[in-house]
Amino acid sequence: MKLRYNILTLAMTLSLSLGMAQQKTEEGQKEIAGLRAVGSPSNPKVPMNWNRYHDLKQMEQFYKDLQKAYPNLVKYESIGKSYEGRDIFVLTVTDFKEGDAKRKPAMWIDGNIHANELQGSEISMYTAWYLAENYHAVPFIKELLKDKVFYIAPTINPDSREYFIYEPNTMHSSRTGRRPFDNDGDGLVAEDLYDDLDGDGHIVIMRRKSKTGRYKVDPDNPNRMIIVKPGEVGDYEMLGFEGIDNDGDGLVNEDITGTYDPNRDWGWNWQPNYVQGGALYYPGTLPETQAVKNFIYAHPNIAGAQSYHNYGGMILRGPGAAEDERFYSRKDVQVYDALGTTGAKMLPGYNYIVIHKDLYTVFGGEIDFLALTRGIFTFSNELMTNYKLFNEKAEGMRQSAEYYEFDKLLMFGDAYVPWKEYDHPQYGKIEIGGAKKNYTRNHPGFLLMEDAHRNAAFTIYHAYHMPKLEVLETDVKSLGGNLYEVNATVWNSRIIPTHSDHDVRYRIERPNHIRLEGAKVVTGMRVMNADFNETIEQKFKPEQIEVPTIEGTSAVKVRWIVRGNPNSAKIVVDSPKGGYLEHDLKQQENKG
């Protein structure tokens, strides 16, 4: 009996413990007001450190965890394979219970097309995480995901991202993909790569003492080399990045992997390599860009796009080349300006600029492919800027000095490899040292999360202003003889039109369709001026009125003449980039 009592007691205790654990788990997913820092979940279902970088394995685990935690908000899929056979993943983030995801206005976000630009992936992932984790806590986010869908590709260059992380590199290398070429024309491929002389995973600078050198050590910072003044004698000559002449041709590091640029491989105004350095044989040479293009073509609902790069603190819009200015109409530029100037306010230290005017000429870039081939309002943000170091702008040599000062005061020397001696097979006794590969271009950890949120907020702002269509008002009038007039007003309450002006001009995407279903339509028309009864007849398929675009914060009016009472009919608004909605028509008594 005593044994039975103990067993029952144990069972009850275990059951109670499990129940309490379950209750604690459920309660742990609720927000605790005193712990929640405004704008961030206090107890996320998917805990993440946004002050560090992640490799491909960790990134895929994040996709799995986020989808498992929020199956009604997040799904991920592979859209293709890289050159070395790695998956290119896209996360789809929306409220899947509300409407058809493929019919919602969509925001495309990608990062890391240049593999050494790591933070593009982190900010892309942060955006997906923030949307999912704040869906229940922030009404704005809940409403946004009911209306819109996000397609997020954290890295579209997975091969070189992994190579940059795990192999020796400079802050500028492993920028392109992993497709190898004979860069120096000697019949060998990738035979003279960077050499990590001290085995620390960083490719830094080589220097050698020289009586004719033009450099000396900065007396205020032993890690920094500065050019001597005219007439002053230097102590060192600089020999370039760490490396050895591996193929005996008298050159060092001249045949590294991948000298092409995957952001010169797109379909708009592509130019061959002798015009646009980094271009390959034809637009779409690379499997990575092909995979993204195929996805974009298969999703005509994409109305906005954001691509993340580094460096410089810039919000870029096209065109990439001056000759393409004619394709950016005044109407479209007004939309870009409305979004871009707000973005500059949201991102202190960032400037909203035009690529070819304010940066340099780019042929065959992704931004113009999206904007001009597909009519998508597109920005490309150049992440990280020296402004973030001390919240003030610096120019010229002071900018370089700021990074050394920042390391000294806030990184405590972690950003640089101290100079050390090395016996080089060609140069003899040298010293190696300098900035680590994750410094200058990529954010230091504590700055990464702030910029992640600010940039995510900008893309969310952009997505919010993609078209939102509503049927504002309808009326039905009896014309006699069993004929009725049906009028409707369709309103776009956001800044971005359903079709860019460029899209309308070159007929990139089909027009908006405003249909009257469930009624016998005799004729249909667009009402251009209701006061003067100015209309344009829809001669083909009168029940389905074609509207080239619905401008931002503007309305269109349509009219049908129908035979028979249309009280059971409905109005359908079917827009490729503006979404799909239905409105039941309620007959109204003719007061006239």
Coordinates of C-alpha atoms in Angstrom, one line a residue:
M1 CA 0.0 0.0 0.0
K2 CA 2.8 2.3 0.9
L3 CA 4.6 1.5 -2.3
R4 CA 1.4 2.2 -4.3
Y5 CA 1.0 5.6 -2.4
N6 CA 4.6 6.6 -3.3
I7 CA 4.1 5.7 -6.9
L8 CA 0.8 7.7 -7.1
T9 CA 2.5 10.6 -5.3
L10 CA 5.4 10.5 -7.7
A11 CA 3.1 10.4 -10.7
M12 CA 1.0 13.3 -9.4
T13 CA 4.2 15.3 -8.7
L14 CA 5.6 14.5 -12.1
S15 CA 2.3 15.5 -13.8
L16 CA 2.1 18.7 -11.8
S17 CA 5.8 19.5 -12.7
L18 CA 5.1 18.9 -16.4
G19 CA 2.0 21.1 -16.2
M20 CA 3.9 23.8 -14.5
A21 CA 6.7 23.5 -17.1
Q22 CA 4.2 23.7 -19.9
Q23 CA 2.5 26.7 -18.2
K24 CA 5.9 28.4 -17.8
T25 CA 6.8 27.7 -21.5
E26 CA 3.5 29.2 -22.6
E27 CA 3.9 32.2 -20.3
G28 CA 7.5 32.6 -21.4
Q29 CA 6.3 33.4 -24.9
K30 CA 4.2 36.3 -23.6
E31 CA 5.7 39.7 -23.5
I32 CA 6.8 41.0 -20.1
A33 CA 6.2 44.8 -20.1
G34 CA 9.1 45.5 -17.8
L35 CA 11.6 43.4 -19.7
R36 CA 10.6 44.4 -23.3
A37 CA 12.9 47.1 -24.6
V38 CA 10.6 49.1 -26.9
G39 CA 10.8 47.6 -30.4
S40 CA 12.3 44.3 -29.4
P41 CA 10.7 41.1 -28.1
S42 CA 11.5 40.3 -24.4
N43 CA 11.4 36.6 -24.9
P44 CA 11.7 35.6 -28.6
K45 CA 10.8 32.1 -29.7
V46 CA 14.0 32.2 -31.8
P47 CA 16.8 33.7 -29.7
M48 CA 19.4 35.3 -31.9
N49 CA 22.6 37.3 -31.4
W50 CA 22.5 40.2 -33.9
N51 CA 25.9 41.5 -32.9
R52 CA 27.9 38.8 -34.7
Y53 CA 28.1 37.1 -38.1
H54 CA 26.8 33.6 -39.1
D55 CA 28.0 30.9 -41.5
L56 CA 25.7 29.0 -43.9
K57 CA 25.0 26.2 -41.4
Q58 CA 23.9 28.6 -38.7
M59 CA 21.9 30.6 -41.3
E60 CA 20.0 27.5 -42.4
Q61 CA 19.3 26.5 -38.8
F62 CA 17.9 30.0 -38.3
Y63 CA 15.5 29.5 -41.3
K64 CA 14.4 26.1 -39.9
D65 CA 13.9 27.5 -36.4
L66 CA 11.9 30.5 -37.5
Q67 CA 9.7 28.5 -39.8
K68 CA 9.0 26.0 -37.0
A69 CA 8.3 28.7 -34.5
Y70 CA 6.0 30.6 -36.8
P71 CA 4.6 28.2 -39.4
N72 CA 1.8 30.6 -40.3
L73 CA 4.2 33.4 -40.9
V74 CA 7.4 32.0 -42.3
K75 CA 8.3 29.5 -45.0
Y76 CA 11.7 28.9 -46.6
E77 CA 12.7 27.2 -49.8
S78 CA 15.7 26.8 -52.1
I79 CA 15.3 28.7 -55.4
G80 CA 18.4 27.2 -57.0
K81 CA 22.0 26.1 -56.6
S82 CA 25.3 28.1 -56.6
Y83 CA 28.3 27.3 -58.7
E84 CA 29.6 24.9 -56.1
G85 CA 26.2 23.4 -55.5
R86 CA 25.0 25.2 -52.4
D87 CA 21.3 26.1 -51.9
I88 CA 20.2 29.7 -52.4
F89 CA 17.4 30.1 -49.9
V90 CA 14.5 32.5 -49.8
L91 CA 12.3 33.1 -46.8
T92 CA 8.7 34.1 -47.5
V93 CA 7.3 36.1 -44.6
T94 CA 3.6 37.0 -44.5
D95 CA 0.4 36.1 -42.7
F96 CA -0.5 32.9 -44.7
K97 CA -3.9 32.8 -43.1
E98 CA -4.9 36.1 -44.7
G99 CA -5.3 35.8 -48.5
D100 CA -3.1 34.3 -51.2
A101 CA 0.5 35.1 -50.6
K102 CA 1.3 35.2 -54.3
R103 CA -1.4 37.9 -54.8
K104 CA -0.2 40.3 -52.2
P105 CA 2.1 43.2 -53.1
A106 CA 5.6 41.8 -52.4
M107 CA 8.9 43.2 -51.2
W108 CA 12.1 41.5 -52.4
I109 CA 15.2 41.8 -50.1
D110 CA 18.6 40.3 -50.8
G111 CA 22.1 40.6 -49.4
N112 CA 25.7 39.4 -49.8
I113 CA 25.9 39.3 -53.6
H114 CA 29.4 40.5 -52.8
A115 CA 30.5 37.8 -50.4
N116 CA 32.8 39.9 -48.2
E117 CA 29.9 42.2 -47.5
L118 CA 28.6 40.0 -44.6
Q119 CA 26.2 42.3 -42.9
G120 CA 23.8 42.2 -45.8
S121 CA 22.9 38.7 -44.8
E122 CA 22.5 39.6 -41.2
I123 CA 20.2 42.5 -41.8
S124 CA 18.1 40.5 -44.2
M125 CA 17.7 37.7 -41.6
Y126 CA 17.0 40.3 -38.9
T127 CA 14.2 41.7 -41.0
A128 CA 12.5 38.3 -41.2
W129 CA 13.1 37.7 -37.5
Y130 CA 11.8 41.1 -36.5
L131 CA 8.6 40.7 -38.5
A132 CA 7.8 37.2 -37.2
E133 CA 8.7 37.9 -33.5
N134 CA 6.7 41.2 -33.4
Y135 CA 3.7 40.1 -35.3
H136 CA 1.6 39.5 -32.1
A137 CA 3.1 42.5 -30.2
V138 CA 3.0 45.3 -32.7
P139 CA -0.3 46.0 -34.5
F140 CA 1.4 47.8 -37.3
I141 CA 3.4 44.6 -38.2
K142 CA 0.3 42.4 -37.9
E143 CA -1.5 44.6 -40.4
L144 CA 1.5 44.8 -42.7
L145 CA 1.8 41.0 -42.9
K146 CA -1.9 40.7 -43.7
D147 CA -1.5 43.0 -46.6
K148 CA 2.0 42.4 -47.9
V149 CA 4.5 39.6 -48.4
F150 CA 8.3 39.7 -48.0
Y151 CA 10.7 37.5 -50.1
I152 CA 14.1 37.6 -48.3
A153 CA 17.2 36.0 -49.8
P154 CA 19.9 36.6 -47.1
T155 CA 22.8 35.5 -49.3
I156 CA 22.8 35.1 -53.1
N157 CA 26.5 34.3 -53.1
P158 CA 26.8 31.4 -50.6
D159 CA 30.0 29.9 -52.0
S160 CA 32.2 32.9 -51.4
R161 CA 30.5 33.8 -48.1
E162 CA 31.7 30.6 -46.7
Y163 CA 35.1 31.0 -48.3
F164 CA 35.5 34.5 -46.8
I165 CA 34.5 33.3 -43.4
Y166 CA 36.7 30.2 -43.2
E167 CA 39.7 31.0 -45.5
P168 CA 42.3 33.7 -45.3
N169 CA 41.1 36.9 -46.9
T170 CA 41.5 40.6 -46.8
M171 CA 38.5 42.9 -46.1
H172 CA 38.2 43.3 -49.9
S173 CA 38.7 39.8 -51.2
S174 CA 36.3 36.8 -51.7
R175 CA 34.1 39.5 -53.2
T176 CA 33.0 37.6 -56.2
G177 CA 31.8 34.0 -56.7
R178 CA 33.9 30.9 -56.7
R179 CA 34.1 30.2 -60.5
P180 CA 37.8 30.1 -61.2
F181 CA 39.6 31.8 -64.2
D182 CA 43.1 32.1 -65.5
N183 CA 43.5 35.7 -64.5
D184 CA 47.1 36.1 -65.6
G185 CA 47.0 34.2 -68.8
D186 CA 49.6 31.6 -67.9
G187 CA 47.5 28.5 -68.6
L188 CA 47.0 27.9 -64.9
V189 CA 43.9 28.6 -62.7
A190 CA 44.0 30.1 -59.3
E191 CA 47.7 29.1 -58.8
D192 CA 48.8 32.3 -56.9
L193 CA 46.3 32.9 -54.2
Y194 CA 46.8 34.9 -51.0
D195 CA 49.1 33.2 -48.5
D196 CA 48.4 33.4 -44.8
L197 CA 51.9 33.7 -43.7
D198 CA 51.2 33.5 -39.9
G199 CA 48.2 31.3 -40.1
D200 CA 45.7 33.6 -38.3
G201 CA 43.0 33.6 -41.0
H202 CA 43.6 37.3 -41.9
I203 CA 45.5 38.5 -45.0
V204 CA 47.1 41.7 -43.8
I205 CA 49.9 44.0 -45.1
M206 CA 53.6 43.3 -45.7
R207 CA 56.1 46.0 -44.9
R208 CA 59.9 46.0 -45.1
K209 CA 62.5 48.4 -43.6
S210 CA 64.1 50.5 -46.3
K211 CA 66.3 53.6 -46.4
T212 CA 64.3 54.8 -49.4
G213 CA 60.9 54.0 -47.9
R214 CA 58.1 56.6 -48.0
Y215 CA 56.3 55.4 -44.9
K216 CA 56.8 55.5 -41.1
V217 CA 55.0 54.3 -38.0
D218 CA 52.4 56.8 -36.7
P219 CA 53.8 58.0 -33.4
D220 CA 50.3 58.0 -31.9
N221 CA 49.4 54.5 -33.0
P222 CA 51.9 51.7 -33.6
N223 CA 49.4 49.8 -35.8
R224 CA 49.2 52.6 -38.4
M225 CA 51.5 53.5 -41.2
I226 CA 51.6 57.0 -42.6
I227 CA 53.3 58.6 -45.6
V228 CA 56.2 60.9 -44.7
K229 CA 56.1 64.6 -45.6
P230 CA 58.0 65.9 -48.6
G231 CA 61.7 66.0 -47.7
E232 CA 61.3 63.7 -44.7
V233 CA 63.0 60.3 -44.7
G234 CA 60.8 57.2 -44.3
D235 CA 61.5 53.9 -42.6
Y236 CA 59.5 51.4 -44.5
E237 CA 58.3 50.4 -48.0
M238 CA 54.9 48.8 -48.3
L239 CA 54.8 45.4 -50.2
G240 CA 51.1 44.8 -50.5
F241 CA 48.9 42.1 -49.1
E242 CA 50.3 39.0 -47.4
G243 CA 51.5 36.5 -50.1
I244 CA 54.2 34.6 -51.9
D245 CA 55.1 34.4 -55.6
N246 CA 53.8 30.8 -55.9
D247 CA 54.2 30.4 -59.7
G248 CA 57.6 32.1 -60.1
D249 CA 56.4 34.8 -62.5
G250 CA 57.7 37.7 -60.3
L251 CA 54.2 38.7 -59.1
V252 CA 52.4 38.1 -55.8
N253 CA 48.7 37.3 -55.4
E254 CA 48.0 38.0 -59.1
D255 CA 45.8 34.9 -59.8
I256 CA 43.3 34.8 -57.0
T257 CA 39.9 33.1 -57.4
G258 CA 37.1 35.0 -59.0
T259 CA 37.9 38.4 -60.5
Y260 CA 34.4 38.9 -62.0
D261 CA 31.6 40.8 -60.3
P262 CA 28.3 39.1 -59.8
N263 CA 26.6 42.5 -59.7
R264 CA 27.6 43.1 -63.4
D265 CA 25.8 40.0 -64.6
W266 CA 22.3 41.3 -64.9
G267 CA 20.1 41.9 -67.9
W268 CA 19.7 45.6 -68.2
N269 CA 22.3 47.5 -70.2
W270 CA 24.9 44.8 -69.8
Q271 CA 28.3 45.6 -71.3
P272 CA 31.2 43.2 -72.0
N273 CA 34.2 43.1 -69.7
Y274 CA 36.3 45.5 -71.7
V275 CA 33.6 48.2 -71.1
Q276 CA 32.4 47.1 -67.7
G277 CA 35.1 45.5 -65.6
G278 CA 33.9 42.3 -63.9
A279 CA 31.3 41.4 -66.5
L280 CA 31.5 37.8 -67.9
Y281 CA 30.4 36.4 -71.2
Y282 CA 26.8 37.4 -71.3
P283 CA 24.1 38.5 -68.8
G284 CA 23.1 35.6 -66.7
T285 CA 26.4 33.7 -67.0
L286 CA 26.2 32.8 -63.3
P287 CA 23.8 30.2 -61.8
E288 CA 23.3 32.5 -58.8
T289 CA 21.9 35.4 -60.8
Q290 CA 19.9 33.0 -63.0
A291 CA 18.2 31.6 -59.9
V292 CA 17.3 35.1 -58.6
K293 CA 16.0 36.2 -62.1
N294 CA 13.8 33.1 -62.4
F295 CA 12.3 33.8 -59.0
I296 CA 11.7 37.5 -59.9
Y297 CA 10.0 36.6 -63.2
A298 CA 7.8 34.0 -61.5
H299 CA 6.6 36.5 -58.9
P300 CA 5.1 39.5 -60.8
N301 CA 3.6 40.7 -57.5
I302 CA 7.0 42.1 -56.4
A303 CA 6.5 45.9 -56.2
G304 CA 9.5 46.9 -54.2
A305 CA 13.1 45.7 -53.8
Q306 CA 16.1 46.3 -51.5
S307 CA 19.6 44.9 -52.1
Y308 CA 22.3 45.2 -49.3
H309 CA 25.9 46.0 -50.0
N310 CA 28.8 47.8 -48.3
Y311 CA 30.5 50.3 -47.8
G312 CA 29.8 54.0 -47.5
G313 CA 26.5 54.8 -45.9
M314 CA 24.5 55.3 -49.0
I315 CA 20.9 54.8 -50.1
L316 CA 21.3 54.3 -53.8
R317 CA 18.8 54.4 -56.6
G318 CA 19.4 54.0 -60.3
P319 CA 20.2 54.5 -63.0
G320 CA 23.7 53.0 -63.0
A321 CA 24.6 54.8 -66.2
A322 CA 23.8 58.3 -67.4
E323 CA 22.4 57.1 -70.7
D324 CA 19.6 55.4 -68.8
E325 CA 18.4 58.7 -67.1
R326 CA 15.6 58.9 -69.8
F327 CA 14.0 55.8 -68.3
Y328 CA 13.5 57.4 -64.8
S329 CA 10.6 59.7 -65.4
R330 CA 9.7 62.6 -63.2
K331 CA 6.8 60.6 -61.7
D332 CA 9.0 57.7 -60.7
V333 CA 11.7 60.0 -59.3
Q334 CA 9.1 61.6 -57.1
V335 CA 8.3 58.2 -55.6
Y336 CA 12.0 57.4 -55.1
D337 CA 12.6 60.8 -53.5
A338 CA 9.7 60.4 -51.1
L339 CA 11.1 57.1 -49.9
G340 CA 14.8 57.9 -50.1
T341 CA 14.7 61.2 -48.2
T342 CA 12.8 59.6 -45.4
G343 CA 15.3 56.7 -45.4
A344 CA 18.2 59.2 -45.0
K345 CA 16.4 60.5 -41.8
M346 CA 16.0 56.9 -40.5
L347 CA 19.7 56.1 -41.2
P348 CA 21.9 58.8 -39.7
G349 CA 25.1 59.2 -41.6
Y350 CA 23.6 57.8 -44.8
N351 CA 23.0 59.8 -47.9
Y352 CA 20.3 59.3 -50.5
I353 CA 22.0 59.5 -53.9
V354 CA 21.9 58.4 -57.6
I355 CA 24.4 55.7 -58.6
H356 CA 25.9 57.2 -61.8
K357 CA 25.8 60.9 -60.6
D358 CA 27.1 60.5 -57.2
L359 CA 29.1 57.2 -57.1
Y360 CA 30.2 55.7 -60.4
T361 CA 28.9 54.1 -63.6
V362 CA 27.5 50.6 -63.4
F363 CA 26.4 48.6 -66.4
G364 CA 24.5 45.3 -65.9
G365 CA 23.7 45.9 -62.3
E366 CA 20.9 44.2 -60.3
I367 CA 19.3 47.5 -59.3
D368 CA 18.6 48.5 -62.9
F369 CA 17.5 45.0 -63.8
L370 CA 14.8 45.1 -61.1
A371 CA 13.8 48.7 -61.7
L372 CA 13.9 48.9 -65.5
T373 CA 13.3 45.3 -66.6
R374 CA 10.6 44.6 -64.1
G375 CA 9.3 48.0 -63.1
I376 CA 10.1 47.5 -59.4
F377 CA 11.0 50.4 -57.2
T378 CA 14.4 49.4 -56.0
F379 CA 17.1 50.7 -53.6
S380 CA 20.5 49.4 -52.8
N381 CA 22.0 50.4 -49.5
E382 CA 25.7 50.6 -48.9
L383 CA 26.0 49.5 -45.3
M384 CA 28.4 50.9 -42.7
T385 CA 30.0 54.3 -42.7
N386 CA 32.7 56.1 -40.8
Y387 CA 30.0 58.4 -39.4
K388 CA 28.9 55.5 -37.1
L389 CA 32.3 55.5 -35.3
F390 CA 31.9 58.7 -33.5
N391 CA 28.6 60.0 -34.9
E392 CA 30.3 62.7 -37.0
K393 CA 31.5 62.8 -40.6
A394 CA 35.1 62.8 -41.5
E395 CA 36.9 63.1 -44.8
G396 CA 40.3 62.2 -46.3
M397 CA 43.1 61.0 -44.1
R398 CA 41.1 61.8 -40.9
Q399 CA 38.7 59.0 -42.0
S400 CA 41.6 56.5 -42.0
A401 CA 42.8 57.8 -38.6
E402 CA 39.3 57.5 -37.1
Y403 CA 39.3 53.7 -37.6
Y404 CA 42.6 53.4 -35.6
E405 CA 41.2 55.7 -32.9
F406 CA 37.9 53.8 -32.8
D407 CA 39.9 50.5 -32.4
K408 CA 42.0 52.0 -29.6
L409 CA 39.1 53.5 -27.6
L410 CA 36.3 51.0 -28.2
M411 CA 37.7 47.8 -29.6
F412 CA 40.8 47.8 -27.3
G413 CA 43.1 46.7 -30.1
D414 CA 41.0 43.8 -31.4
A415 CA 40.6 45.2 -34.9
Y416 CA 44.3 45.0 -36.0
V417 CA 46.9 42.3 -36.2
P418 CA 50.0 43.7 -34.5
W419 CA 53.1 43.9 -36.7
K420 CA 55.3 40.9 -36.4
E421 CA 58.5 39.7 -38.2
Y422 CA 58.5 37.1 -40.9
D423 CA 61.2 35.6 -43.1
H424 CA 59.8 35.8 -46.6
P425 CA 61.2 33.6 -49.3
Q426 CA 61.3 36.4 -51.9
Y427 CA 61.4 39.6 -49.8
G428 CA 63.7 38.4 -47.0
K429 CA 63.0 39.9 -43.5
I430 CA 59.7 41.6 -43.5
E431 CA 56.9 42.5 -41.0
I432 CA 53.2 41.7 -41.4
G433 CA 50.3 43.4 -39.7
G434 CA 47.2 45.6 -40.3
A435 CA 43.4 45.6 -40.2
K436 CA 41.6 42.2 -39.8
K437 CA 39.4 41.1 -42.6
N438 CA 36.2 41.9 -40.7
Y439 CA 37.2 45.5 -39.9
T440 CA 36.4 48.7 -41.8
R441 CA 33.9 47.2 -44.4
N442 CA 31.9 45.1 -41.9
H443 CA 30.3 46.5 -38.8
P444 CA 31.9 45.9 -35.4
G445 CA 29.5 43.8 -33.4
F446 CA 27.8 46.4 -31.2
L447 CA 27.1 48.7 -34.2
L448 CA 25.6 45.8 -36.2
M449 CA 22.3 45.5 -34.4
E450 CA 21.5 49.2 -34.5
D451 CA 22.2 49.4 -38.3
A452 CA 20.3 46.1 -38.8
H453 CA 17.2 47.6 -37.2
R454 CA 17.4 51.0 -39.0
N455 CA 17.9 49.4 -42.4
A456 CA 15.1 46.8 -41.7
A457 CA 12.8 49.7 -40.7
F458 CA 13.6 51.4 -44.0
T459 CA 12.7 48.3 -46.0
I460 CA 9.5 48.0 -43.9
Y461 CA 8.7 51.6 -44.6
H462 CA 9.2 50.9 -48.3
A463 CA 7.0 47.8 -48.1
Y464 CA 4.3 49.7 -46.2
H465 CA 4.1 52.2 -49.1
M466 CA 3.7 49.5 -51.8
P467 CA 0.1 49.8 -53.2
K468 CA -2.9 49.3 -50.9
L469 CA -6.1 49.2 -52.9
E470 CA -9.6 49.7 -51.5
V471 CA -13.0 50.0 -53.1
L472 CA -14.0 53.3 -51.5
E473 CA -17.5 53.8 -52.7
T474 CA -20.0 52.3 -55.1
D475 CA -23.4 53.3 -56.3
V476 CA -26.1 51.8 -58.5
K477 CA -28.6 53.8 -60.5
S478 CA -31.6 52.6 -62.4
L479 CA -31.6 53.9 -66.0
G480 CA -35.0 52.4 -66.9
G481 CA -35.7 49.6 -69.3
N482 CA -34.1 47.1 -66.9
L483 CA -30.8 48.8 -67.4
Y484 CA -28.6 49.9 -64.4
E485 CA -25.5 52.1 -64.0
V486 CA -22.9 50.8 -61.6
N487 CA -20.1 53.2 -60.4
A488 CA -17.1 52.4 -58.3
T489 CA -14.1 54.2 -57.0
V490 CA -10.8 52.3 -56.3
W491 CA -8.3 54.1 -54.1
N492 CA -4.6 53.6 -53.6
S493 CA -3.8 54.9 -50.1
R494 CA 0.0 54.5 -50.4
I495 CA 2.9 56.3 -52.1
I496 CA 3.9 53.7 -54.7
P497 CA 1.6 53.3 -57.8
T498 CA 0.5 49.9 -59.0
H499 CA 2.7 50.4 -62.0
S500 CA 5.7 52.6 -62.3
D501 CA 5.6 55.2 -65.0
H502 CA 8.4 53.2 -66.8
D503 CA 6.2 50.1 -66.5
V504 CA 3.2 51.8 -68.1
R505 CA 5.3 53.3 -70.9
Y506 CA 6.9 50.1 -71.9
R507 CA 4.1 47.8 -70.9
I508 CA 6.2 45.5 -68.7
E509 CA 3.3 44.1 -66.7
R510 CA -0.3 43.7 -67.7
P511 CA -2.7 46.5 -66.6
N512 CA -4.9 46.4 -63.5
H513 CA -8.2 44.6 -64.1
I514 CA -11.3 45.9 -62.4
R515 CA -14.1 43.5 -63.0
L516 CA -17.8 43.3 -62.4
E517 CA -18.8 39.7 -61.8
G518 CA -22.3 38.3 -61.5
A519 CA -24.0 40.8 -63.8
K520 CA -24.8 41.0 -67.5
V521 CA -22.5 43.9 -68.6
V522 CA -23.5 45.8 -71.7
T523 CA -20.6 48.3 -71.6
G524 CA -17.8 49.3 -69.3
M525 CA -15.7 52.5 -69.1
R526 CA -13.1 54.4 -67.1
V527 CA -14.5 57.7 -65.8
M528 CA -11.9 60.3 -66.5
N529 CA -13.9 63.3 -65.2
A530 CA -17.1 62.6 -63.3
D531 CA -18.2 66.3 -63.3
F532 CA -18.2 66.5 -67.1
N533 CA -19.0 62.9 -67.7
E534 CA -15.8 62.2 -69.6
T535 CA -15.2 58.5 -70.1
I536 CA -13.1 56.0 -72.1
E537 CA -15.0 52.9 -73.2
Q538 CA -13.6 49.4 -72.6
K539 CA -14.4 48.0 -76.0
F540 CA -12.9 44.5 -75.4
K541 CA -14.3 42.5 -72.5
P542 CA -16.4 45.4 -71.1
E543 CA -17.0 43.6 -67.8
Q544 CA -13.2 43.8 -67.2
I545 CA -11.9 47.4 -67.3
E546 CA -8.2 47.8 -67.9
V547 CA -6.5 50.5 -65.9
P548 CA -2.8 51.1 -66.8
T549 CA -1.9 52.3 -63.3
I550 CA -3.4 53.5 -60.0
E551 CA -1.2 56.3 -58.8
G552 CA 0.0 56.6 -55.3
T553 CA -2.6 58.4 -53.0
S554 CA -4.9 58.6 -55.9
A555 CA -8.2 57.0 -57.1
V556 CA -9.7 55.8 -60.4
K557 CA -13.4 55.7 -61.2
V558 CA -15.0 53.0 -63.3
R559 CA -18.6 52.5 -64.6
W560 CA -20.6 49.7 -66.1
I561 CA -24.0 49.6 -67.7
V562 CA -25.7 46.3 -67.0
R563 CA -28.9 44.6 -67.9
G564 CA -30.8 43.4 -64.9
N565 CA -30.6 44.2 -61.2
P566 CA -26.9 43.8 -60.1
N567 CA -27.5 43.5 -56.4
S568 CA -25.8 40.1 -56.2
A569 CA -22.8 41.2 -58.2
K570 CA -19.3 41.8 -56.9
I571 CA -16.4 44.1 -57.9
V572 CA -13.0 42.4 -58.3
V573 CA -9.8 44.4 -58.3
D574 CA -7.0 42.4 -59.7
S575 CA -3.6 44.1 -59.9
P576 CA -0.3 42.3 -60.5
K577 CA 1.6 44.5 -58.0
G578 CA -1.3 46.1 -56.2
G579 CA -3.0 42.9 -54.9
Y580 CA -6.4 41.2 -55.2
L581 CA -9.6 42.1 -53.5
E582 CA -13.3 41.5 -53.8
H583 CA -16.1 43.9 -52.9
D584 CA -19.8 42.8 -52.7
L585 CA -22.0 45.2 -54.5
K586 CA -25.0 46.5 -52.6
Q587 CA -27.7 48.1 -54.6
Q588 CA -28.5 51.6 -53.5
E589 CA -31.8 53.4 -54.0
N590 CA -31.6 56.0 -56.7
K591 CA -32.2 59.2 -54.8
G592 CA -32.5 61.2 -58.0

